[in-house]
Short mmCIF file of N, CA and C and ligand atoms in Angstrom, two decimals:
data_model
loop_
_atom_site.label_atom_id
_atom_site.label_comp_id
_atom_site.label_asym_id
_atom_site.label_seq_id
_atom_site.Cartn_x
_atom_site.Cartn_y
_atom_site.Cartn_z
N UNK A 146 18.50 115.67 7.79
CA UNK A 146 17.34 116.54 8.02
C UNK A 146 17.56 117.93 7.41
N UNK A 147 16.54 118.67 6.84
CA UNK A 147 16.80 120.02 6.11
C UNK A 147 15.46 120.56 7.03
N UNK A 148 15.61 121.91 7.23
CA UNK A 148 14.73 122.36 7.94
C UNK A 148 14.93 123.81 7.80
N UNK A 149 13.80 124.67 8.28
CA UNK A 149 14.15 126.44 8.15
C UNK A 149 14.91 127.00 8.87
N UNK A 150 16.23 127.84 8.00
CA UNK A 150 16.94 128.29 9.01
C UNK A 150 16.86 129.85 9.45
N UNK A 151 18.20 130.21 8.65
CA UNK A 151 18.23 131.81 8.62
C UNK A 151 17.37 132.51 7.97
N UNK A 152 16.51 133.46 8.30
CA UNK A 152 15.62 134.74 8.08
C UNK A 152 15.84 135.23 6.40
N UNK A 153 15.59 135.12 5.46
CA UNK A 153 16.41 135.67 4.57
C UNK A 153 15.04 137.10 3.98
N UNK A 154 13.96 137.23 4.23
CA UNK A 154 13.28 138.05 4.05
C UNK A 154 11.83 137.68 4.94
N UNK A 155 11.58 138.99 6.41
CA UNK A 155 11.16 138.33 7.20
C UNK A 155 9.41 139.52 6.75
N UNK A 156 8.63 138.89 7.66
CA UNK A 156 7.24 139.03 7.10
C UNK A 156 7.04 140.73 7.22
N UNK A 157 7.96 142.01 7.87
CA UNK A 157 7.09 143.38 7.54
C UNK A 157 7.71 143.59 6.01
N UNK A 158 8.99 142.84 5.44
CA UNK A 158 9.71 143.14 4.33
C UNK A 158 8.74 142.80 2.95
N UNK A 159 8.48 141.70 3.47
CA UNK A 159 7.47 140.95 2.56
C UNK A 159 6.06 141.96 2.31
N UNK A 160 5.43 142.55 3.30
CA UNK A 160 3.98 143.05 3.08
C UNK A 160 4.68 144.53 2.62
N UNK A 161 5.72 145.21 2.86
CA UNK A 161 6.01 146.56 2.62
C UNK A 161 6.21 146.31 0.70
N UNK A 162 7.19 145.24 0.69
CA UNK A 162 7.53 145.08 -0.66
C UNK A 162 6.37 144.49 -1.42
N UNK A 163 5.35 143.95 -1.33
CA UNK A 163 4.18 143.81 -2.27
C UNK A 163 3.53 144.61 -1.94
N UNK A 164 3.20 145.68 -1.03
CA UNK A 164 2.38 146.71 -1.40
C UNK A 164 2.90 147.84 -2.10
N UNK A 165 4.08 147.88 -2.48
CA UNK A 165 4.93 149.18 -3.61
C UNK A 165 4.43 148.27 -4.48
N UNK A 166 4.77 146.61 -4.74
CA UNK A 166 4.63 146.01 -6.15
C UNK A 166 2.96 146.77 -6.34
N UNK A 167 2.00 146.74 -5.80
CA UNK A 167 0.74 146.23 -6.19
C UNK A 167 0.25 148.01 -6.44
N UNK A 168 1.02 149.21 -5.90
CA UNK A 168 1.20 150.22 -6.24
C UNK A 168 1.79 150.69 -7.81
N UNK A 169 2.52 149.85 -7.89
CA UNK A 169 3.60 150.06 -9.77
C UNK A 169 2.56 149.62 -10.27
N UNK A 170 1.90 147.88 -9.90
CA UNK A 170 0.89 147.51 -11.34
C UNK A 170 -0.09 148.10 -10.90
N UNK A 171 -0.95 148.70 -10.46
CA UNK A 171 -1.76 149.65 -10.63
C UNK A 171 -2.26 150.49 -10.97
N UNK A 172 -0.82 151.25 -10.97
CA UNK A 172 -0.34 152.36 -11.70
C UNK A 172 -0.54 152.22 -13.71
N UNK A 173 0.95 150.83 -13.67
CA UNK A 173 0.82 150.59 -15.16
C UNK A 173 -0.73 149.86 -15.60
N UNK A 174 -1.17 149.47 -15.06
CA UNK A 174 -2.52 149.05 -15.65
C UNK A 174 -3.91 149.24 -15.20
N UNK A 175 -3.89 150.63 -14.91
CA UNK A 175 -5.14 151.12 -14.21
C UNK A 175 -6.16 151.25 -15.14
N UNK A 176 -6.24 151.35 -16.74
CA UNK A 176 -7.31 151.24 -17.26
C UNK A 176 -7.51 149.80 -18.48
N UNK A 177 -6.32 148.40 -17.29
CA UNK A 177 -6.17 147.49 -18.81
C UNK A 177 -7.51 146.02 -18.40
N UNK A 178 -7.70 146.25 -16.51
CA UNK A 178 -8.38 145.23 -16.52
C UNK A 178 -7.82 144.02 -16.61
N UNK A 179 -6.21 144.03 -15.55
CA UNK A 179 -5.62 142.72 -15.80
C UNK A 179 -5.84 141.50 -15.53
N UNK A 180 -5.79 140.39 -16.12
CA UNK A 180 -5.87 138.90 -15.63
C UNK A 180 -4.41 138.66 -14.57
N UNK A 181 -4.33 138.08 -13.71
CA UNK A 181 -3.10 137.68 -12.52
C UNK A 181 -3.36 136.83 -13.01
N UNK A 182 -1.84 136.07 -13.66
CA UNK A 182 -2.45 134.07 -13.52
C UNK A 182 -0.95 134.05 -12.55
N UNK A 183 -1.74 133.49 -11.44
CA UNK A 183 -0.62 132.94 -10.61
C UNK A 183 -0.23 131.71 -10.87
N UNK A 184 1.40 131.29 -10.23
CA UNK A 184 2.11 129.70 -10.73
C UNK A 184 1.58 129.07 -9.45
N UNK A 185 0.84 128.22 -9.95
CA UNK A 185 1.37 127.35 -8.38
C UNK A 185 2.22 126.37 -8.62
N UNK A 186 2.38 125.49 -7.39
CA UNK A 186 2.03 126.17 -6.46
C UNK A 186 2.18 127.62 -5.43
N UNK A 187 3.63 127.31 -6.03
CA UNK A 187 4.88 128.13 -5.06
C UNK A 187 3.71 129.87 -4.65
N UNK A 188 3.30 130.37 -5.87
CA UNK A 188 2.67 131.50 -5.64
C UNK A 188 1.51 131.64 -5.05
N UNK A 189 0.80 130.99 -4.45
CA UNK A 189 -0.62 131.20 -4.21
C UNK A 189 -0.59 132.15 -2.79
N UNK A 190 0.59 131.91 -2.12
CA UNK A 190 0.44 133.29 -1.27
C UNK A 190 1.14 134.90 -1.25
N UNK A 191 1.60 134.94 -2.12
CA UNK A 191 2.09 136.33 -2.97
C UNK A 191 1.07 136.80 -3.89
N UNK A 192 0.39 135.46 -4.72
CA UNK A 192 -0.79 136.35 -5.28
C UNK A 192 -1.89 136.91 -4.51
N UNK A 193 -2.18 136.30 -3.61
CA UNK A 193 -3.14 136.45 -2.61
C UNK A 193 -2.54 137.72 -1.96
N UNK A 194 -2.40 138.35 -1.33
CA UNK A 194 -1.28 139.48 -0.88
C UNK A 194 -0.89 140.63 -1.65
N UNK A 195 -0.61 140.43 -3.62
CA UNK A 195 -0.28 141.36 -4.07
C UNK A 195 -2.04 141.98 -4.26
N UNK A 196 -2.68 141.03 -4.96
CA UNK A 196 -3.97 141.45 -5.80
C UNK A 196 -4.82 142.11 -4.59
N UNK A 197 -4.49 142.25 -3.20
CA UNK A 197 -5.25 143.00 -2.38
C UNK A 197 -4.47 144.41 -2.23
N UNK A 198 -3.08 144.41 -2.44
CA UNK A 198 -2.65 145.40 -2.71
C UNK A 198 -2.72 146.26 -3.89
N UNK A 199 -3.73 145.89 -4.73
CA UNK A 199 -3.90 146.86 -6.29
C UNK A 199 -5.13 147.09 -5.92
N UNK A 200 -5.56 148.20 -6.73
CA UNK A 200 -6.42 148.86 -6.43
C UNK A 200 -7.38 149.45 -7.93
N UNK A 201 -7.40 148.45 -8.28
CA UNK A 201 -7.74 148.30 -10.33
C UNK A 201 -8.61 146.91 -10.22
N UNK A 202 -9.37 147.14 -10.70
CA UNK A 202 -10.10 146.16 -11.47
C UNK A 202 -9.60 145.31 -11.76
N UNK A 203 -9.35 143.69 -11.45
CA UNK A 203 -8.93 142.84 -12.22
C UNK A 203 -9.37 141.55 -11.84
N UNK A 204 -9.07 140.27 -12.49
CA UNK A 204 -9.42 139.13 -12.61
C UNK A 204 -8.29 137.93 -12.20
N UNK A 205 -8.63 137.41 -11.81
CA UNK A 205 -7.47 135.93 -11.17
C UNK A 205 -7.38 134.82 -12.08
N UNK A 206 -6.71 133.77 -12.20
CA UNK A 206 -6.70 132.67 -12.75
C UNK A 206 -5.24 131.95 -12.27
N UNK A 207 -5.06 130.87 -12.54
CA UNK A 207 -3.99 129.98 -11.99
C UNK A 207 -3.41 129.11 -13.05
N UNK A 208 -2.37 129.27 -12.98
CA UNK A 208 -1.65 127.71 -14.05
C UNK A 208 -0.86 126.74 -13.09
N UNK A 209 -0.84 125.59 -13.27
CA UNK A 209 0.18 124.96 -12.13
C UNK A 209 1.27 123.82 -13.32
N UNK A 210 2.52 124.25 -13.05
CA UNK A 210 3.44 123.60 -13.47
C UNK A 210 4.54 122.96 -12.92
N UNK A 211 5.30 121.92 -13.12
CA UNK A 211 5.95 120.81 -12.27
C UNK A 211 7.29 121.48 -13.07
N UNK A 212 8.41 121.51 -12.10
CA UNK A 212 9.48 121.78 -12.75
C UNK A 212 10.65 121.10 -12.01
N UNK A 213 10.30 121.17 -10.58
CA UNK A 213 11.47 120.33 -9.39
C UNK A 213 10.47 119.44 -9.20
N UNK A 214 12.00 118.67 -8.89
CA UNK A 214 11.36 117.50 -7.67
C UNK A 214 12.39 117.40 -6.61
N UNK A 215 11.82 117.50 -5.75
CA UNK A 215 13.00 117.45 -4.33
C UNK A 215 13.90 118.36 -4.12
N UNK A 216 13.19 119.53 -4.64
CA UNK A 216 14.60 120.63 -4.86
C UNK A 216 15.29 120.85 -5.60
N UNK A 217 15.49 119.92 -6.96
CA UNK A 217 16.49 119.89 -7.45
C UNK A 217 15.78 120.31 -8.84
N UNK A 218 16.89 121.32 -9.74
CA UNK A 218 15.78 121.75 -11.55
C UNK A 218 15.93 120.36 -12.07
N UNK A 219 14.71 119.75 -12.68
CA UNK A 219 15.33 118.98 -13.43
C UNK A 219 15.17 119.27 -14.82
N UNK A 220 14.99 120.62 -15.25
CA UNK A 220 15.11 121.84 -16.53
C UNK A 220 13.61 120.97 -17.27
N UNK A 221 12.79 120.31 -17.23
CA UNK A 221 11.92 119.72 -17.49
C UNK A 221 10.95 120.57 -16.50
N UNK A 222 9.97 121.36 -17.75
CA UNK A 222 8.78 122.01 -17.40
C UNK A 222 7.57 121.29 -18.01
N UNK A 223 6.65 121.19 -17.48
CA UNK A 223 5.08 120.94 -18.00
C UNK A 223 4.34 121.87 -17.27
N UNK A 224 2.97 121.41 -17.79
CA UNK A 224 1.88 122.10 -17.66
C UNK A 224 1.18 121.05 -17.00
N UNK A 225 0.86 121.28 -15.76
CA UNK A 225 0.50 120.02 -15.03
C UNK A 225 -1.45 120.71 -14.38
N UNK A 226 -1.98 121.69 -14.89
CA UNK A 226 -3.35 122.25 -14.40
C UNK A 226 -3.25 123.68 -15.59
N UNK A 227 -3.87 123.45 -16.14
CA UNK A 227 -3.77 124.84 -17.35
C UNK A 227 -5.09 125.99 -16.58
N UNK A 228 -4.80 127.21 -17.38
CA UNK A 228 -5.64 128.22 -16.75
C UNK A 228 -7.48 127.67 -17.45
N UNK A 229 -8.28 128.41 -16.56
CA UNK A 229 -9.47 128.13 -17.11
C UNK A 229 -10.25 128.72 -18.06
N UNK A 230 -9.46 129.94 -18.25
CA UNK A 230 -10.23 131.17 -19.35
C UNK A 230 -9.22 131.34 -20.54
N UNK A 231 -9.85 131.56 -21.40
CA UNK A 231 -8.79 132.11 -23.12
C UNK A 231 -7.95 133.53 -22.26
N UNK A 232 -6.82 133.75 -22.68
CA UNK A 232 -6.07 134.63 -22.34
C UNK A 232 -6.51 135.60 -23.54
N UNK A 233 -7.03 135.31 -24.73
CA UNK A 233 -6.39 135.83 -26.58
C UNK A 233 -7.27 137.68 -25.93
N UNK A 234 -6.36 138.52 -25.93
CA UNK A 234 -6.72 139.98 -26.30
C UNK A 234 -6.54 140.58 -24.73
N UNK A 235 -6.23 139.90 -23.91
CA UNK A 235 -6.05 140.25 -22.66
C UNK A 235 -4.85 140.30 -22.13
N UNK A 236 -5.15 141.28 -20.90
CA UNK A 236 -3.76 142.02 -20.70
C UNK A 236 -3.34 141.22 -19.47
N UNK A 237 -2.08 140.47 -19.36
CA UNK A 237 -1.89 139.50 -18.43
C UNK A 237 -0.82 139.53 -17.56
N UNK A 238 -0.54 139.34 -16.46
CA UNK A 238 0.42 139.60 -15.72
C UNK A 238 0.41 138.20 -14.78
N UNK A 239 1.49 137.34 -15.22
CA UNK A 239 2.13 136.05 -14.65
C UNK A 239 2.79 136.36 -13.49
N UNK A 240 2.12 136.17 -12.31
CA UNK A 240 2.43 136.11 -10.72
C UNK A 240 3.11 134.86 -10.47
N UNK A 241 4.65 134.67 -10.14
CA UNK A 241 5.41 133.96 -9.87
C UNK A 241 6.16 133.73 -8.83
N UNK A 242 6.68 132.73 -7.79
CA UNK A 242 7.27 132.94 -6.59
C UNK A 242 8.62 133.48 -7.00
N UNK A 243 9.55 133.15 -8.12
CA UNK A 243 10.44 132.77 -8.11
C UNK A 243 11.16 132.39 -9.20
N UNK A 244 11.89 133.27 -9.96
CA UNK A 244 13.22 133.19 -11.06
C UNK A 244 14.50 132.33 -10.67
N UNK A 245 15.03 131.34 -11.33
CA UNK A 245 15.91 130.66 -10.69
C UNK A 245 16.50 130.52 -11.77
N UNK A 246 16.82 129.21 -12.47
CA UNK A 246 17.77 129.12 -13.95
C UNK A 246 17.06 129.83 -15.09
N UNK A 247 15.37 130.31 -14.40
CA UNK A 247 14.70 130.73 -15.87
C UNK A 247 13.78 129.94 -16.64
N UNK A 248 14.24 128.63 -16.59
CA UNK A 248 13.84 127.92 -17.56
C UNK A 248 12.16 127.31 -17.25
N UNK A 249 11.78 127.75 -16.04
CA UNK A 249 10.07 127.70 -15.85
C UNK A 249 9.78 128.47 -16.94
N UNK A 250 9.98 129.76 -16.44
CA UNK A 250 9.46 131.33 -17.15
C UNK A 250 9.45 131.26 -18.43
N UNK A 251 10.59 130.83 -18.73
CA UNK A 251 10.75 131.20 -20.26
C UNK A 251 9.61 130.15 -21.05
N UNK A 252 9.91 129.12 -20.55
CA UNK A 252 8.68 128.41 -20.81
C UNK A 252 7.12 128.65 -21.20
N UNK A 253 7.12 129.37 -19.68
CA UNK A 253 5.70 129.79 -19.18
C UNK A 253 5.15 130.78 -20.28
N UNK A 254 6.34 131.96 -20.09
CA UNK A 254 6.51 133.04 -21.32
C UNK A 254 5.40 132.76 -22.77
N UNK A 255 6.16 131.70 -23.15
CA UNK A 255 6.02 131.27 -24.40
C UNK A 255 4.99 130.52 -24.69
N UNK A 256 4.47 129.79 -23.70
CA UNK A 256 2.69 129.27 -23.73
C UNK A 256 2.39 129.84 -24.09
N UNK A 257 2.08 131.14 -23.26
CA UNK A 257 1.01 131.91 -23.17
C UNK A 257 1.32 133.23 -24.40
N UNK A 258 2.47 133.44 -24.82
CA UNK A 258 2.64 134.21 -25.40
C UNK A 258 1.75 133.46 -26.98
N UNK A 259 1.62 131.83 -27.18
CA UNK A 259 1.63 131.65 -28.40
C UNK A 259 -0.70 131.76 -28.15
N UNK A 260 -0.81 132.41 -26.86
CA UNK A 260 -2.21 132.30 -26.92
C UNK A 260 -2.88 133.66 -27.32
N UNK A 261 -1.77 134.40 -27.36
CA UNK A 261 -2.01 136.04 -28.48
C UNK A 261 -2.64 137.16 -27.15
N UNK A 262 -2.22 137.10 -26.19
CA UNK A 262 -2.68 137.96 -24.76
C UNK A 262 -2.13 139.57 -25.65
N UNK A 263 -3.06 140.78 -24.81
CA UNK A 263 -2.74 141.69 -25.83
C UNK A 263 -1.55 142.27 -25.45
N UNK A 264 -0.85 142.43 -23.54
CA UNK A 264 0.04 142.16 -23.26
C UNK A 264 0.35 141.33 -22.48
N UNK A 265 1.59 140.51 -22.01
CA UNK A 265 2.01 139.73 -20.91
C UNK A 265 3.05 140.56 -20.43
N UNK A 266 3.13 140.58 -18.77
CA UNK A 266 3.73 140.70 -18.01
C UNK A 266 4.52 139.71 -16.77
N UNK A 267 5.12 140.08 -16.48
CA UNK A 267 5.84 139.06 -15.50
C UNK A 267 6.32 140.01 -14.13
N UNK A 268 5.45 139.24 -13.10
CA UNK A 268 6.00 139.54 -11.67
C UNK A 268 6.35 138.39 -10.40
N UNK A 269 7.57 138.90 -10.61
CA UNK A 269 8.24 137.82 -9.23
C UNK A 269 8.52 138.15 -8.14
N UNK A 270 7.88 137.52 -6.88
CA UNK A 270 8.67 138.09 -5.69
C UNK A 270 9.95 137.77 -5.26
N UNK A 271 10.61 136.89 -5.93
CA UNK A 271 12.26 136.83 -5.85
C UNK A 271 12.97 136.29 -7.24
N UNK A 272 13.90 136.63 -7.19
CA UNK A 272 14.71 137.01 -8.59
C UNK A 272 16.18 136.57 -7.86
N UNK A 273 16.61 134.91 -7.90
CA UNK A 273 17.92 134.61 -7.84
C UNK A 273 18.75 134.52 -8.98
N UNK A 274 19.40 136.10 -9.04
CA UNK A 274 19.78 136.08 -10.63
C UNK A 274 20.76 135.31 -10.44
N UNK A 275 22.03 135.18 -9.82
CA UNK A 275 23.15 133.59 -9.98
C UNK A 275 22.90 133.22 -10.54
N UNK A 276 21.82 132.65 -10.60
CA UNK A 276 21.60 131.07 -11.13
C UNK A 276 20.86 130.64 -12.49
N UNK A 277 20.72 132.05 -13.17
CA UNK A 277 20.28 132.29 -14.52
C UNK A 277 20.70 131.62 -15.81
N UNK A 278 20.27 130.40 -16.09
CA UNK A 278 20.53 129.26 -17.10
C UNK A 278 20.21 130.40 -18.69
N UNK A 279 18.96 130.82 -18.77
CA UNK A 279 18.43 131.39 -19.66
C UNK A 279 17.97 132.70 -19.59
N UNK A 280 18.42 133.57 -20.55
CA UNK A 280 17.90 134.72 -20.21
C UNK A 280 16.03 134.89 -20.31
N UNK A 281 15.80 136.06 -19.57
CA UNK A 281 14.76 135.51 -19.76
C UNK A 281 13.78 137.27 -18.97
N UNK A 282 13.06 138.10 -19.78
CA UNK A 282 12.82 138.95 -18.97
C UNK A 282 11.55 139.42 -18.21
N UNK A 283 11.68 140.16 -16.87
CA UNK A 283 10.79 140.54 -15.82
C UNK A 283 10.64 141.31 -15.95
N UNK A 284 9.51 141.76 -15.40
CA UNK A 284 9.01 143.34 -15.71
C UNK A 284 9.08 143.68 -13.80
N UNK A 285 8.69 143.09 -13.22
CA UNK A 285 8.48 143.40 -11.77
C UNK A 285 9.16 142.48 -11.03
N UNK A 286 10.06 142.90 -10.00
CA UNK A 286 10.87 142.03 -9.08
C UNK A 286 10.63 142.32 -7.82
N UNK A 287 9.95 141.48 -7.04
CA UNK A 287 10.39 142.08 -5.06
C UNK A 287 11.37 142.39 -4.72
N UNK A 288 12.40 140.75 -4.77
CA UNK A 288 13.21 141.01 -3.90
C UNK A 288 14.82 140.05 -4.99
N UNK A 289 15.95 140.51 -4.70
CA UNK A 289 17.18 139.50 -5.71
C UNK A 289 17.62 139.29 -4.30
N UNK A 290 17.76 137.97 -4.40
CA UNK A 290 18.59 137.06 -3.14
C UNK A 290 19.51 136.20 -3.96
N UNK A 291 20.40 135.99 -2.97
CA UNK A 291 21.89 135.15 -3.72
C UNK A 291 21.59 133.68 -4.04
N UNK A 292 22.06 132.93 -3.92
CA UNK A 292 22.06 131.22 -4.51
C UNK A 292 21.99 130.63 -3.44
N UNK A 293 20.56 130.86 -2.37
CA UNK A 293 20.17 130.07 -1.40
C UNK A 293 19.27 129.63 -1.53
N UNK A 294 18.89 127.83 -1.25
CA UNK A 294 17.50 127.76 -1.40
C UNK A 294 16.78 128.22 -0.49
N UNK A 295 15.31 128.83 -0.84
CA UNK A 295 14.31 129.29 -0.11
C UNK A 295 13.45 128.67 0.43
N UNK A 296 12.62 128.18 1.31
CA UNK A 296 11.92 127.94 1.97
C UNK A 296 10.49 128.65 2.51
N UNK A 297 9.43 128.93 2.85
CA UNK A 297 8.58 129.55 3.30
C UNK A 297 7.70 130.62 2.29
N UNK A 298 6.99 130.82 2.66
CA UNK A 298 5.39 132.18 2.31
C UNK A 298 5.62 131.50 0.49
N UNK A 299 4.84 130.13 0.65
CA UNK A 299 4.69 129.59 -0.46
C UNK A 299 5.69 128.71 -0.95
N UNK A 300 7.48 128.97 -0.69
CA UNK A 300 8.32 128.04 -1.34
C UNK A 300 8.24 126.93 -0.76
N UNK A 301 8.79 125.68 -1.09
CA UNK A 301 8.89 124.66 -0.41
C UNK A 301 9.89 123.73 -0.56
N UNK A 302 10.00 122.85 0.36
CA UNK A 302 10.73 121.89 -0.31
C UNK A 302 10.73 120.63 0.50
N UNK A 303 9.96 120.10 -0.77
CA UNK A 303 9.42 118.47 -0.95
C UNK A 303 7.78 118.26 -0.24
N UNK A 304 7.26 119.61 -0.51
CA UNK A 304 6.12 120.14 -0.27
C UNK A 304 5.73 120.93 0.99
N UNK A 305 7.04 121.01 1.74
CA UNK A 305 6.56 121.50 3.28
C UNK A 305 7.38 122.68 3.08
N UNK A 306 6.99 123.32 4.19
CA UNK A 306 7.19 124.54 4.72
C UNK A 306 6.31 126.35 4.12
N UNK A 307 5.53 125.72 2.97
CA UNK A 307 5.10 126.52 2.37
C UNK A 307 4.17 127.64 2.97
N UNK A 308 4.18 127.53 4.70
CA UNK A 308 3.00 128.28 5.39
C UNK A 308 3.75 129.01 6.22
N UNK A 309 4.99 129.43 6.41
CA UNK A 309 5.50 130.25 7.13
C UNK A 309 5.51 131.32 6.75
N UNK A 310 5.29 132.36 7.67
CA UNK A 310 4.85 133.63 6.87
C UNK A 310 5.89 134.28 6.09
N UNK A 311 7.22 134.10 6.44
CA UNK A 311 8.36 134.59 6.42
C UNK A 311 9.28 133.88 5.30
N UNK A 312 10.22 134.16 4.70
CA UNK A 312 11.30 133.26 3.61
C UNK A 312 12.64 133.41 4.48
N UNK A 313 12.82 131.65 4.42
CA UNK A 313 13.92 131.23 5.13
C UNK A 313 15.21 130.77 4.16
N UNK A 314 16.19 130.78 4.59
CA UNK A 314 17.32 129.40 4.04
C UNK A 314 16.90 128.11 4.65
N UNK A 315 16.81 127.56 3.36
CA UNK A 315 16.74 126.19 4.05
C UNK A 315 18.25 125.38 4.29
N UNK A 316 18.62 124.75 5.93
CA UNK A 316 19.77 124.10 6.06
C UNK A 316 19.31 123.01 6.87
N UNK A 317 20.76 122.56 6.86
CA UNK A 317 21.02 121.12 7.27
C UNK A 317 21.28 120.38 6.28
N UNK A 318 21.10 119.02 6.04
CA UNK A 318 21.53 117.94 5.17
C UNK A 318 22.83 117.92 4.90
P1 IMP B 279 13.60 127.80 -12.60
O1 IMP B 279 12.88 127.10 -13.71
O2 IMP B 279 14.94 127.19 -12.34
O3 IMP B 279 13.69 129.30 -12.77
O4 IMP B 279 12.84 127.47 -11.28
C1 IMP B 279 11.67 127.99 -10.98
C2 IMP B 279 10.93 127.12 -9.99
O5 IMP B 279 11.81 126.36 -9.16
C3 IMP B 279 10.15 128.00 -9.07
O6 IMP B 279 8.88 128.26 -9.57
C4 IMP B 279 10.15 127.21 -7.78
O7 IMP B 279 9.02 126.38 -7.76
C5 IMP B 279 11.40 126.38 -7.82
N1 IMP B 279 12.49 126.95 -7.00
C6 IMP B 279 13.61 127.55 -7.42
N2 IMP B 279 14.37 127.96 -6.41
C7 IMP B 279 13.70 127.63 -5.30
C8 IMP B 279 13.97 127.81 -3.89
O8 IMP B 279 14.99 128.38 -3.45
N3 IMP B 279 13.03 127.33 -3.04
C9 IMP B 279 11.90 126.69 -3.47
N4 IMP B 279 11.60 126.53 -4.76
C10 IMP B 279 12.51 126.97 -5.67
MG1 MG B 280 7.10 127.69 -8.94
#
């Protein structure tokens, strides 16, 4: 059995730290009119959370890509739900749960980079640098946690736990 354990970032940490994030991009893109494309799944409740914390004009969209299964990288990314609008001349900022070997991002990066956006950005609410397969760079980080898997406020694993408000270690097994 694997289940939520220890606290590893509990819910006032979480709303204090995306409302500075949603303060910085606000700041940097107060006259760009950004697109958020959030990852799902993992992100749909960090995006939801940051984009009420900015205070700019901007637009939503979603990409959903498969990269684990069961927890485990299997360094195999797709594009499993593509966004619904042309990115080409727009200023974009990729809302992500989560940096791990990289090899989503860099990926992700490079889609969208070959769709000519006028800039791309990258924001994660956790950044497990350990475990960095590929370099690969962020513009915005919440939070760097060590080489635990995460659990909760969107992570999951093997599709559950993704509704706790809070990010756990996941133990047992
Ligand atoms: P990467 O390609 O190794 O950087 O992994 C990125 C993806 O793996 C994230 O978007 C998550 O979906 C998933 N992932 C990595 N670490 C964790 C974790 O600790 N908990 C849940 N999902 C994770
Ligand atoms: Mg993800």
């Amino acid at each position: 059995m694997a289940y939520p354990g220890r606290v590893i970032i509990n819910q006032s940490e979480l709303q204090s730290r995306i409302a500075e994030l949603g303060v910085d991009l606000s700041r940097d893109l107060s006259h760009d009119r950004p697109i958020l494309v959030g990852v799902l799944q993992g992100a749909f409740l960090f995006m939801a959370d940051l984009i009420r914390a900015m205070s700019v004009e901007l637009t939503t969209d979603f990409i959903g890509v498969a990269s684990y299964a069961g927890g485990k990288s299997s360094g195999q990314v797709r594009i499993v739900s593509d966004l619904s609008v042309s990115i080409e001349g727009r200023n974009v900022v990729v809302v992500e749960d989560i940096v791990d070997t990289g090899l989503t991002l860099s990926y992700l990066k490079r889609t969208l980079e070959a769709r000519h956006p006028r800039t791309l950005r990258v924001c994660v609410l956790v950044d497990k640098i350990e475990r960095r397969k590929v370099d690969v760079a962020v513009d915005y980080v919440g939070f760097t946690i060590p080489n635990v898997f995460v659990v909760g406020y969107g992570f999951d694993y093997e599709g559950l736990y993704r509704n706790l408000p809070y990010v756990a270690a996941l133990e047992g097994d």
